[in-house]
Each structure stands twice: as C-alpha cells, then as structure tokens.
Amino acid sequence: MRRRTGDKERWITAAAMKIFAREGFHGAKITSIAKEAGVATGSVYLYFANKEGLLQHIFSELWQAMHASFQDLLLRKELTEKERIEHLIDSIFDLFADRPALALLFVNEQPYLLREAPGEMMYHYVDFLRMGEQVVRSGIGKGEFSPDMHPRVFTNFVFGGIRQLLQQWARAPRQFPLYVIRTEIKRIVMQGLLPRAVLNPAGNVRA
Amino acid sequence: MRRRTGDKERWITAAAMKIFAREGFHGAKITSIAKEAGVATGSVYLYFANKEGLLQHIFSELWQAMHASFQDLLLRKELTEKERIEHLIDSIFDLFADRPALALLFVNEQPYLLREAPGEMMYHYVDFLRMGEQVVRSGIGKGEFSPDMHPRVFTNFVFGGIRQLLQQWARAPRQFPLYVIRTEIKRIVMQGLLPRAVLNPAGNVRA
DNA sequence: CTTTTTACTGAATTCTGATTCAATAATACA
DNA sequence: TGTATTATTGAATCAGAATTCAGTAAAAAG
C-alpha cells in the first residue's frame, strides 16, 4: 500500500481558487492549477471529477459557511432586527476578509454555476436571500423598519451592493479598506442618502 | 459588384445577444449564433473580427447609450441632485426595460470583458461610476444629502444593487415588475430601512 | 527483502468549437 | 449580355485544453 502524503485536496482547491480568480474559470487551465498546487496534472482528477467539480466544491464550502453563520444569527434571540441585519452584513465580509481571491470567485463565477448547475446553487442562493427577507419582514412587524419596505427587493439590492463592493475591494484592496465599506454600507442601508431630521433638546425638528 | 442585402450586422448582434444571454459567452457557439441570425457561419466573420469582438461591440454600444443619457442628466441644470439621482436610476432601467437578454449579458459577462479587454471597458466603467460620485458630492455640498456619506462607496453600492435586481428581473420578469423595482430602489437609496421621523401638522415629531 | 496495493505522474489522446478559405452567388457596370 | 467585383456560404482545418491511462514510485504487509 501507499498512503496519501500531504493534504493534496487542500493544495488543489487553494491553487484553483487563486487561478480561477486570476484567469476566470474558463481562462484557467487545469495544468496551471496542478503546477500551482505542486502536483501532477492527472492528480487533480484523483480528487475531483472534473474542472467544474472543482469549482462546485469551492462554492459548496463557501455557501455552507455562509449558511451556518446566517443560521446562527437568526437564532440569537437577544438581537434586535436592526442589529441582526448589521451582523449579517458583517458576517459576509468576515468570510472574505483575508481571501480576496475567494471574493472574486464568488462575484464572478456565480452566474456560470447558476446556469450549469442550477440545482444546488439555486438552492443555496434562494435560501440565503430568504433569510435576509425574513429578517426584514420581522423588523417591519416589530416597527423597527419602515413598513413600506419591500423585503425581497431590499434583500436583493443589499446583496448586490455588497457583491459589487467586494469585487472592487478584491480587485484593488488598497483603494478602500473593508472596514470602511462595512460601515458605509450599514449607513446607507439604515439611513439612506437624505439627511435625517433629528430632535434638538427642545423637541423641535432640526434639519 | 454585389450589394449587402438586409442589415446582417444587426441580425447577428441581435442573435448574439440572445444566445450569449441564454448560454453565456463561453457556452455560446458561433454556429448557433449564425443559425439564429439566419446567415452562414462564416458571415459572422465578415462583420466581426471574432467572437470576443462581437461581445465587445454589444457592450460598446451599451456603454455609449448609458454614457449619453448620463451626460444629458448631468447637464440639466434645473434638477435637484436628488432628482438627478432618481433620473440616473430610471435611465438605467429604461435602457433594459424591454431587453431582458441585454440585461443578462450586462450583468453576467462584464467580469469577463473587464479581464480580457481592460482598456475600453475599464474606461467606461470608471467614467460611469465617476459620474455617480459627482452627483453625490454635489448633493452633499448643497446640503441635500447626508454629509457623512462616502460617495464612492455609495455609488458602487447602488450600482451593484441595481445589477442584482436587473438580473433577478431578467431571469424571471414576472416575479417583480420593473416599475416596482425602480420605486423600491429609490426608497431604499433615499430613506434607508429605518422609519423616518416626520412632522405632523402641529410641527411635532411623529414616529 | 519481496510482494502487493495504492498513489501519483505527465505525455498522449480526444474532443470541441473557433476560424479559415476555396467555391459560389448576386449585383453593378460596360 | 458578359465581365468584374464584392458578398456569402459552410465544410474542412486547426488549435487548445480537458481528460485519460499506461507506466512508475512509495508505502505497507508478510
């Protein structure tokens, strides 16, 4: 017999992440991935069915992590819905914080998988958005949020905005740091662009 | 001599749009596009240098249209900045309103072109976002918008949110009509999720 | 130390689909 | 009508890269 030495599966996924992110799924060559991983071309096929399987595996782990942290947040009864939304936003950024390559994969290759492997992907995707919607609904119910907000449109909008900023960040991590992005997103999401009326001590409205 | 009959270039771009949107750029076969357009395979190459050129041509027209309507809006002095932003949002949706296939192309294939043809694409992209930022800055200057808003993050966020919703819509136009999306986006962008303090007739603050 | 079993290798194979181009058709012009 | 010129065709070519597999290496078992 012979034992597997080293965690080749991990080397390969790490390499794939890097190459997919740089070249795009279609531009990435299995040969480059193998070289980057330090294994032979053929070895990739010992661990994954094919190129697409490799991509799916990466996404699958990602969605799983995302789902888990969302699930956690939904269960924390002590949070207000406003806090919950803020934590949801944070948890997405936490996931990508030190992995810009993963972020690029996530934002760029999602459409491909959604077309080629609609089943699993669609499931995660829909489930994920559903969770967001749920929080918004519940916040409206409690009077925390504007009652005329459309939960599904809102959730999609925020999700899309986050993706776009993740992409900008991953493309050039220096142009704005992630903590700025998170903070700003929360501001936009909660307060919007217009200045808010605030109460002065006398109870009157100030611009 | 022989004259070109029919507007083959247009037939081909129309077909390409449709097929690219359905199969994705990489999944689309030139042969299918030619058949859909009602011309021979080789004819595609009489009008476009290659497959990528075809995609670029579509994007190029699109960005041009986008740029033009943005430019118009920037020049309309009678608008408040708030109105200007609302019109910007509308102009994007107007562009895609009856062309879901174009919308899918736009949201799905942008990353590919940004990688493969960074020059022109990047130019349009950056310019486009810059225009948005400009409006926000100017609105802040005039006191129309929250002074602590980060113009670049804001613009990217909104752009991303719009993309996401365009995609959802294009994927299944029936789930929410475009006019709902526009309205909701404007609400989110302007007011955010939290309920606003409003004045009642007596000048006091109501929840 | 030999045998057996499993891991790994990377050059060769295969497939897919973009691109080409020799042949043909249509129109203009003389 | 005949000839020149340009447009169009689509089967054949070609390139590139995913996948395979016969061969080799390493570890375990005896």
mmCIF file of N, CA, C and O in Angstrom, chain B residues 110-177:
data_model
loop_
_atom_site.group_PDB
_atom_site.id
_atom_site.type_symbol
_atom_site.label_atom_id
_atom_site.label_comp_id
_atom_site.label_asym_id
_atom_site.label_seq_id
_atom_site.Cartn_x
_atom_site.Cartn_y
_atom_site.Cartn_z
ATOM 1 N N GLN B 110 -19.835 41.109 -17.909
ATOM 2 C CA GLN B 110 -18.959 42.231 -17.555
ATOM 3 C C GLN B 110 -17.602 41.769 -16.997
ATOM 4 O O GLN B 110 -16.562 42.229 -17.486
ATOM 5 N N PRO B 111 -17.601 40.858 -16.046
ATOM 6 C CA PRO B 111 -16.312 40.449 -15.473
ATOM 7 C C PRO B 111 -15.356 39.897 -16.518
ATOM 8 O O PRO B 111 -14.157 40.185 -16.491
ATOM 9 N N TYR B 112 -15.879 39.130 -17.455
ATOM 10 C CA TYR B 112 -15.035 38.566 -18.498
ATOM 11 C C TYR B 112 -14.360 39.665 -19.306
ATOM 12 O O TYR B 112 -13.144 39.675 -19.481
ATOM 13 N N LEU B 113 -15.161 40.597 -19.772
ATOM 14 C CA LEU B 113 -14.600 41.669 -20.584
ATOM 15 C C LEU B 113 -13.632 42.533 -19.790
ATOM 16 O O LEU B 113 -12.623 42.995 -20.307
ATOM 17 N N LEU B 114 -13.964 42.732 -18.539
ATOM 18 C CA LEU B 114 -13.099 43.549 -17.704
ATOM 19 C C LEU B 114 -11.723 42.907 -17.581
ATOM 20 O O LEU B 114 -10.707 43.584 -17.451
ATOM 21 N N ARG B 115 -11.697 41.579 -17.664
ATOM 22 C CA ARG B 115 -10.422 40.868 -17.578
ATOM 23 C C ARG B 115 -9.729 40.850 -18.930
ATOM 24 O O ARG B 115 -8.531 41.096 -19.031
ATOM 25 N N GLU B 116 -10.499 40.570 -19.978
ATOM 26 C CA GLU B 116 -9.906 40.341 -21.291
ATOM 27 C C GLU B 116 -9.622 41.624 -22.062
ATOM 28 O O GLU B 116 -8.714 41.661 -22.874
ATOM 29 N N ALA B 117 -10.432 42.632 -21.841
ATOM 30 C CA ALA B 117 -10.252 43.878 -22.598
ATOM 31 C C ALA B 117 -10.296 45.047 -21.633
ATOM 32 O O ALA B 117 -11.155 45.913 -21.726
ATOM 33 N N PRO B 118 -9.365 45.055 -20.697
ATOM 34 C CA PRO B 118 -9.466 46.022 -19.602
ATOM 35 C C PRO B 118 -9.530 47.454 -20.115
ATOM 36 O O PRO B 118 -10.213 48.296 -19.544
ATOM 37 N N GLY B 119 -8.847 47.718 -21.185
ATOM 38 C CA GLY B 119 -8.737 49.086 -21.667
ATOM 39 C C GLY B 119 -10.073 49.787 -21.802
ATOM 40 O O GLY B 119 -10.469 50.559 -20.930
ATOM 41 N N GLU B 120 -10.786 49.496 -22.843
ATOM 42 C CA GLU B 120 -12.015 50.232 -23.127
ATOM 43 C C GLU B 120 -13.056 50.040 -22.031
ATOM 44 O O GLU B 120 -13.653 50.988 -21.547
ATOM 45 N N MET B 121 -13.242 48.795 -21.639
ATOM 46 C CA MET B 121 -14.257 48.501 -20.623
ATOM 47 C C MET B 121 -14.016 49.308 -19.366
ATOM 48 O O MET B 121 -14.883 49.972 -18.853
ATOM 49 N N MET B 122 -12.771 49.223 -18.886
ATOM 50 C CA MET B 122 -12.441 49.905 -17.655
ATOM 51 C C MET B 122 -12.724 51.390 -17.785
ATOM 52 O O MET B 122 -13.217 52.021 -16.864
ATOM 53 N N TYR B 123 -12.447 51.909 -18.939
ATOM 54 C CA TYR B 123 -12.665 53.331 -19.139
ATOM 55 C C TYR B 123 -14.129 53.699 -18.920
ATOM 56 O O TYR B 123 -14.458 54.613 -18.169
ATOM 57 N N HIS B 124 -15.012 52.977 -19.599
ATOM 58 C CA HIS B 124 -16.439 53.269 -19.474
ATOM 59 C C HIS B 124 -16.908 53.103 -18.039
ATOM 60 O O HIS B 124 -17.661 53.910 -17.503
ATOM 61 N N TYR B 125 -16.462 52.024 -17.484
ATOM 62 C CA TYR B 125 -16.886 51.632 -16.146
ATOM 63 C C TYR B 125 -16.539 52.715 -15.139
ATOM 64 O O TYR B 125 -17.395 53.216 -14.397
ATOM 65 N N VAL B 126 -15.274 53.079 -15.143
ATOM 66 C CA VAL B 126 -14.791 54.078 -14.201
ATOM 67 C C VAL B 126 -15.494 55.408 -14.428
ATOM 68 O O VAL B 126 -15.930 56.079 -13.488
ATOM 69 N N ASP B 127 -15.646 55.746 -15.674
ATOM 70 C CA ASP B 127 -16.250 57.021 -16.019
ATOM 71 C C ASP B 127 -17.681 57.100 -15.511
ATOM 72 O O ASP B 127 -18.127 58.111 -14.962
ATOM 73 N N PHE B 128 -18.338 56.012 -15.691
ATOM 74 C CA PHE B 128 -19.721 55.856 -15.299
ATOM 75 C C PHE B 128 -19.881 56.031 -13.784
ATOM 76 O O PHE B 128 -20.691 56.830 -13.303
ATOM 77 N N LEU B 129 -19.051 55.334 -13.054
ATOM 78 C CA LEU B 129 -19.111 55.441 -11.599
ATOM 79 C C LEU B 129 -18.714 56.852 -11.145
ATOM 80 O O LEU B 129 -19.271 57.388 -10.192
ATOM 81 N N ARG B 130 -17.782 57.426 -11.850
ATOM 82 C CA ARG B 130 -17.338 58.773 -11.505
ATOM 83 C C ARG B 130 -18.488 59.768 -11.602
ATOM 84 O O ARG B 130 -18.633 60.658 -10.768
ATOM 85 N N MET B 131 -19.320 59.580 -12.625
ATOM 86 C CA MET B 131 -20.465 60.470 -12.775
ATOM 87 C C MET B 131 -21.391 60.376 -11.568
ATOM 88 O O MET B 131 -21.860 61.387 -11.050
ATOM 89 N N GLY B 132 -21.648 59.166 -11.144
ATOM 90 C CA GLY B 132 -22.492 58.975 -9.969
ATOM 91 C C GLY B 132 -21.898 59.662 -8.750
ATOM 92 O O GLY B 132 -22.588 60.421 -8.059
ATOM 93 N N GLU B 133 -20.630 59.427 -8.542
ATOM 94 C CA GLU B 133 -19.961 60.039 -7.399
ATOM 95 C C GLU B 133 -20.104 61.550 -7.414
ATOM 96 O O GLU B 133 -20.312 62.183 -6.385
ATOM 97 N N GLN B 134 -19.973 62.087 -8.616
ATOM 98 C CA GLN B 134 -20.020 63.528 -8.781
ATOM 99 C C GLN B 134 -21.345 64.089 -8.265
ATOM 100 O O GLN B 134 -21.385 65.084 -7.547
ATOM 101 N N VAL B 135 -22.412 63.408 -8.641
ATOM 102 C CA VAL B 135 -23.732 63.866 -8.218
ATOM 103 C C VAL B 135 -23.851 63.809 -6.695
ATOM 104 O O VAL B 135 -24.354 64.740 -6.061
ATOM 105 N N VAL B 136 -23.356 62.739 -6.121
ATOM 106 C CA VAL B 136 -23.445 62.614 -4.672
ATOM 107 C C VAL B 136 -22.662 63.738 -3.999
ATOM 108 O O VAL B 136 -23.151 64.413 -3.088
ATOM 109 N N ARG B 137 -21.453 63.964 -4.463
ATOM 110 C CA ARG B 137 -20.634 65.022 -3.870
ATOM 111 C C ARG B 137 -21.333 66.362 -3.928
ATOM 112 O O ARG B 137 -21.390 67.097 -2.953
ATOM 113 N N SER B 138 -21.861 66.599 -5.112
ATOM 114 C CA SER B 138 -22.518 67.874 -5.304
ATOM 115 C C SER B 138 -23.743 67.992 -4.390
ATOM 116 O O SER B 138 -24.010 69.052 -3.798
ATOM 117 N N GLY B 139 -24.472 66.895 -4.231
ATOM 118 C CA GLY B 139 -25.635 66.893 -3.340
ATOM 119 C C GLY B 139 -25.243 67.132 -1.891
ATOM 120 O O GLY B 139 -25.943 67.815 -1.146
ATOM 121 N N ILE B 140 -24.129 66.560 -1.510
ATOM 122 C CA ILE B 140 -23.648 66.794 -0.149
ATOM 123 C C ILE B 140 -23.290 68.268 0.025
ATOM 124 O O ILE B 140 -23.646 68.910 1.009
ATOM 125 N N GLY B 141 -22.618 68.781 -0.982
ATOM 126 C CA GLY B 141 -22.216 70.190 -0.946
ATOM 127 C C GLY B 141 -23.410 71.109 -0.755
ATOM 128 O O GLY B 141 -23.348 72.083 -0.004
ATOM 129 N N LYS B 142 -24.503 70.780 -1.434
ATOM 130 C CA LYS B 142 -25.695 71.626 -1.346
ATOM 131 C C LYS B 142 -26.539 71.343 -0.111
ATOM 132 O O LYS B 142 -27.609 71.912 0.047
ATOM 133 N N GLY B 143 -26.109 70.406 0.698
ATOM 134 C CA GLY B 143 -26.897 70.073 1.875
ATOM 135 C C GLY B 143 -28.096 69.186 1.572
ATOM 136 O O GLY B 143 -28.936 68.935 2.436
ATOM 137 N N GLU B 144 -28.185 68.703 0.321
ATOM 138 C CA GLU B 144 -29.321 67.822 0.014
ATOM 139 C C GLU B 144 -29.140 66.432 0.601
ATOM 140 O O GLU B 144 -30.098 65.722 0.868
ATOM 141 N N PHE B 145 -27.866 66.023 0.722
ATOM 142 C CA PHE B 145 -27.586 64.658 1.190
ATOM 143 C C PHE B 145 -26.822 64.677 2.493
ATOM 144 O O PHE B 145 -26.154 65.668 2.837
ATOM 145 N N SER B 146 -26.901 63.568 3.160
ATOM 146 C CA SER B 146 -26.173 63.358 4.400
ATOM 147 C C SER B 146 -24.687 63.671 4.197
ATOM 148 O O SER B 146 -24.064 63.112 3.300
ATOM 149 N N PRO B 147 -24.125 64.522 5.015
ATOM 150 C CA PRO B 147 -22.741 64.948 4.786
ATOM 151 C C PRO B 147 -21.716 63.851 5.053
ATOM 152 O O PRO B 147 -20.586 63.925 4.590
ATOM 153 N N ASP B 148 -22.111 62.827 5.786
ATOM 154 C CA ASP B 148 -21.121 61.793 6.103
ATOM 155 C C ASP B 148 -21.188 60.611 5.138
ATOM 156 O O ASP B 148 -20.594 59.569 5.375
ATOM 157 N N MET B 149 -21.895 60.781 4.031
ATOM 158 C CA MET B 149 -21.968 59.701 3.041
ATOM 159 C C MET B 149 -20.638 59.623 2.277
ATOM 160 O O MET B 149 -20.043 60.649 1.957
ATOM 161 N N HIS B 150 -20.210 58.424 1.973
ATOM 162 C CA HIS B 150 -18.961 58.205 1.230
ATOM 163 C C HIS B 150 -19.328 58.029 -0.240
ATOM 164 O O HIS B 150 -19.851 56.978 -0.630
ATOM 165 N N PRO B 151 -19.059 59.015 -1.082
ATOM 166 C CA PRO B 151 -19.611 58.993 -2.449
ATOM 167 C C PRO B 151 -19.223 57.765 -3.255
ATOM 168 O O PRO B 151 -20.063 57.192 -3.954
ATOM 169 N N ARG B 152 -17.988 57.337 -3.158
ATOM 170 C CA ARG B 152 -17.606 56.212 -3.999
ATOM 171 C C ARG B 152 -18.238 54.917 -3.529
ATOM 172 O O ARG B 152 -18.720 54.115 -4.335
ATOM 173 N N VAL B 153 -18.243 54.722 -2.233
ATOM 174 C CA VAL B 153 -18.872 53.507 -1.723
ATOM 175 C C VAL B 153 -20.354 53.520 -2.052
ATOM 176 O O VAL B 153 -20.915 52.522 -2.530
ATOM 177 N N PHE B 154 -20.968 54.657 -1.854
ATOM 178 C CA PHE B 154 -22.389 54.770 -2.157
ATOM 179 C C PHE B 154 -22.680 54.401 -3.614
ATOM 180 O O PHE B 154 -23.548 53.587 -3.909
ATOM 181 N N THR B 155 -21.935 54.999 -4.515
ATOM 182 C CA THR B 155 -22.189 54.770 -5.935
ATOM 183 C C THR B 155 -22.016 53.302 -6.298
ATOM 184 O O THR B 155 -22.850 52.716 -6.992
ATOM 185 N N ASN B 156 -20.949 52.709 -5.832
ATOM 186 C CA ASN B 156 -20.737 51.299 -6.113
ATOM 187 C C ASN B 156 -21.853 50.443 -5.539
ATOM 188 O O ASN B 156 -22.323 49.498 -6.186
ATOM 189 N N PHE B 157 -22.241 50.784 -4.359
ATOM 190 C CA PHE B 157 -23.296 50.004 -3.707
ATOM 191 C C PHE B 157 -24.579 50.032 -4.527
ATOM 192 O O PHE B 157 -25.180 49.000 -4.820
ATOM 193 N N VAL B 158 -24.962 51.220 -4.913
ATOM 194 C CA VAL B 158 -26.207 51.360 -5.672
ATOM 195 C C VAL B 158 -26.096 50.651 -7.017
ATOM 196 O O VAL B 158 -27.008 49.924 -7.436
ATOM 197 N N PHE B 159 -24.972 50.842 -7.669
ATOM 198 C CA PHE B 159 -24.759 50.191 -8.958
ATOM 199 C C PHE B 159 -24.890 48.675 -8.814
ATOM 200 O O PHE B 159 -25.576 48.017 -9.593
ATOM 201 N N GLY B 160 -24.240 48.138 -7.800
ATOM 202 C CA GLY B 160 -24.325 46.698 -7.561
ATOM 203 C C GLY B 160 -25.732 46.237 -7.264
ATOM 204 O O GLY B 160 -26.180 45.205 -7.774
ATOM 205 N N GLY B 161 -26.432 47.000 -6.470
ATOM 206 C CA GLY B 161 -27.807 46.635 -6.137
ATOM 207 C C GLY B 161 -28.683 46.616 -7.375
ATOM 208 O O GLY B 161 -29.502 45.706 -7.572
ATOM 209 N N ILE B 162 -28.489 47.603 -8.223
ATOM 210 C CA ILE B 162 -29.277 47.655 -9.458
ATOM 211 C C ILE B 162 -28.972 46.445 -10.337
ATOM 212 O O ILE B 162 -29.876 45.799 -10.871
ATOM 213 N N ARG B 163 -27.703 46.130 -10.472
ATOM 214 C CA ARG B 163 -27.323 44.956 -11.264
ATOM 215 C C ARG B 163 -28.020 43.703 -10.776
ATOM 216 O O ARG B 163 -28.551 42.910 -11.550
ATOM 217 N N GLN B 164 -27.957 43.512 -9.476
ATOM 218 C CA GLN B 164 -28.553 42.317 -8.901
ATOM 219 C C GLN B 164 -30.045 42.241 -9.241
ATOM 220 O O GLN B 164 -30.559 41.193 -9.626
ATOM 221 N N LEU B 165 -30.721 43.372 -9.117
ATOM 222 C CA LEU B 165 -32.158 43.344 -9.364
ATOM 223 C C LEU B 165 -32.465 43.199 -10.839
ATOM 224 O O LEU B 165 -33.433 42.527 -11.224
ATOM 225 N N LEU B 166 -31.633 43.802 -11.674
ATOM 226 C CA LEU B 166 -31.800 43.599 -13.117
ATOM 227 C C LEU B 166 -31.686 42.121 -13.430
ATOM 228 O O LEU B 166 -32.451 41.563 -14.231
ATOM 229 N N GLN B 167 -30.719 41.488 -12.802
ATOM 230 C CA GLN B 167 -30.523 40.077 -13.050
ATOM 231 C C GLN B 167 -31.733 39.252 -12.624
ATOM 232 O O GLN B 167 -32.244 38.428 -13.382
ATOM 233 N N GLN B 168 -32.194 39.499 -11.428
ATOM 234 C CA GLN B 168 -33.367 38.776 -10.939
ATOM 235 C C GLN B 168 -34.544 38.979 -11.880
ATOM 236 O O GLN B 168 -35.274 38.050 -12.191
ATOM 237 N N TRP B 169 -34.686 40.208 -12.291
ATOM 238 C CA TRP B 169 -35.803 40.517 -13.178
ATOM 239 C C TRP B 169 -35.646 39.802 -14.521
ATOM 240 O O TRP B 169 -36.579 39.172 -15.018
ATOM 241 N N ALA B 170 -34.438 39.876 -15.075
ATOM 242 C CA ALA B 170 -34.222 39.297 -16.404
ATOM 243 C C ALA B 170 -34.405 37.782 -16.368
ATOM 244 O O ALA B 170 -34.860 37.166 -17.327
ATOM 245 N N ARG B 171 -34.021 37.196 -15.264
ATOM 246 C CA ARG B 171 -34.132 35.759 -15.091
ATOM 247 C C ARG B 171 -35.591 35.323 -15.039
ATOM 248 O O ARG B 171 -35.963 34.264 -15.539
ATOM 249 N N ALA B 172 -36.419 36.140 -14.431
ATOM 250 C CA ALA B 172 -37.837 35.800 -14.292
ATOM 251 C C ALA B 172 -38.655 37.082 -14.232
ATOM 252 O O ALA B 172 -39.037 37.531 -13.157
ATOM 253 N N PRO B 173 -38.909 37.663 -15.390
ATOM 254 C CA PRO B 173 -39.511 39.000 -15.454
ATOM 255 C C PRO B 173 -40.833 39.113 -14.699
ATOM 256 O O PRO B 173 -41.264 40.214 -14.376
ATOM 257 N N ARG B 174 -41.429 37.974 -14.432
ATOM 258 C CA ARG B 174 -42.752 38.030 -13.831
ATOM 259 C C ARG B 174 -42.722 38.206 -12.309
ATOM 260 O O ARG B 174 -43.679 38.671 -11.715
ATOM 261 N N GLN B 175 -41.608 37.793 -11.675
ATOM 262 C CA GLN B 175 -41.619 37.800 -10.208
ATOM 263 C C GLN B 175 -41.747 39.195 -9.585
ATOM 264 O O GLN B 175 -42.405 39.355 -8.589
ATOM 265 N N PHE B 176 -41.087 40.176 -10.157
ATOM 266 C CA PHE B 176 -41.483 41.553 -9.854
ATOM 267 C C PHE B 176 -41.257 42.447 -11.041
ATOM 268 O O PHE B 176 -40.223 42.394 -11.686
ATOM 269 N N PRO B 177 -42.255 43.282 -11.316
ATOM 270 C CA PRO B 177 -42.158 44.161 -12.476
ATOM 271 C C PRO B 177 -41.128 45.256 -12.222
ATOM 272 O O PRO B 177 -40.861 45.630 -11.079
#
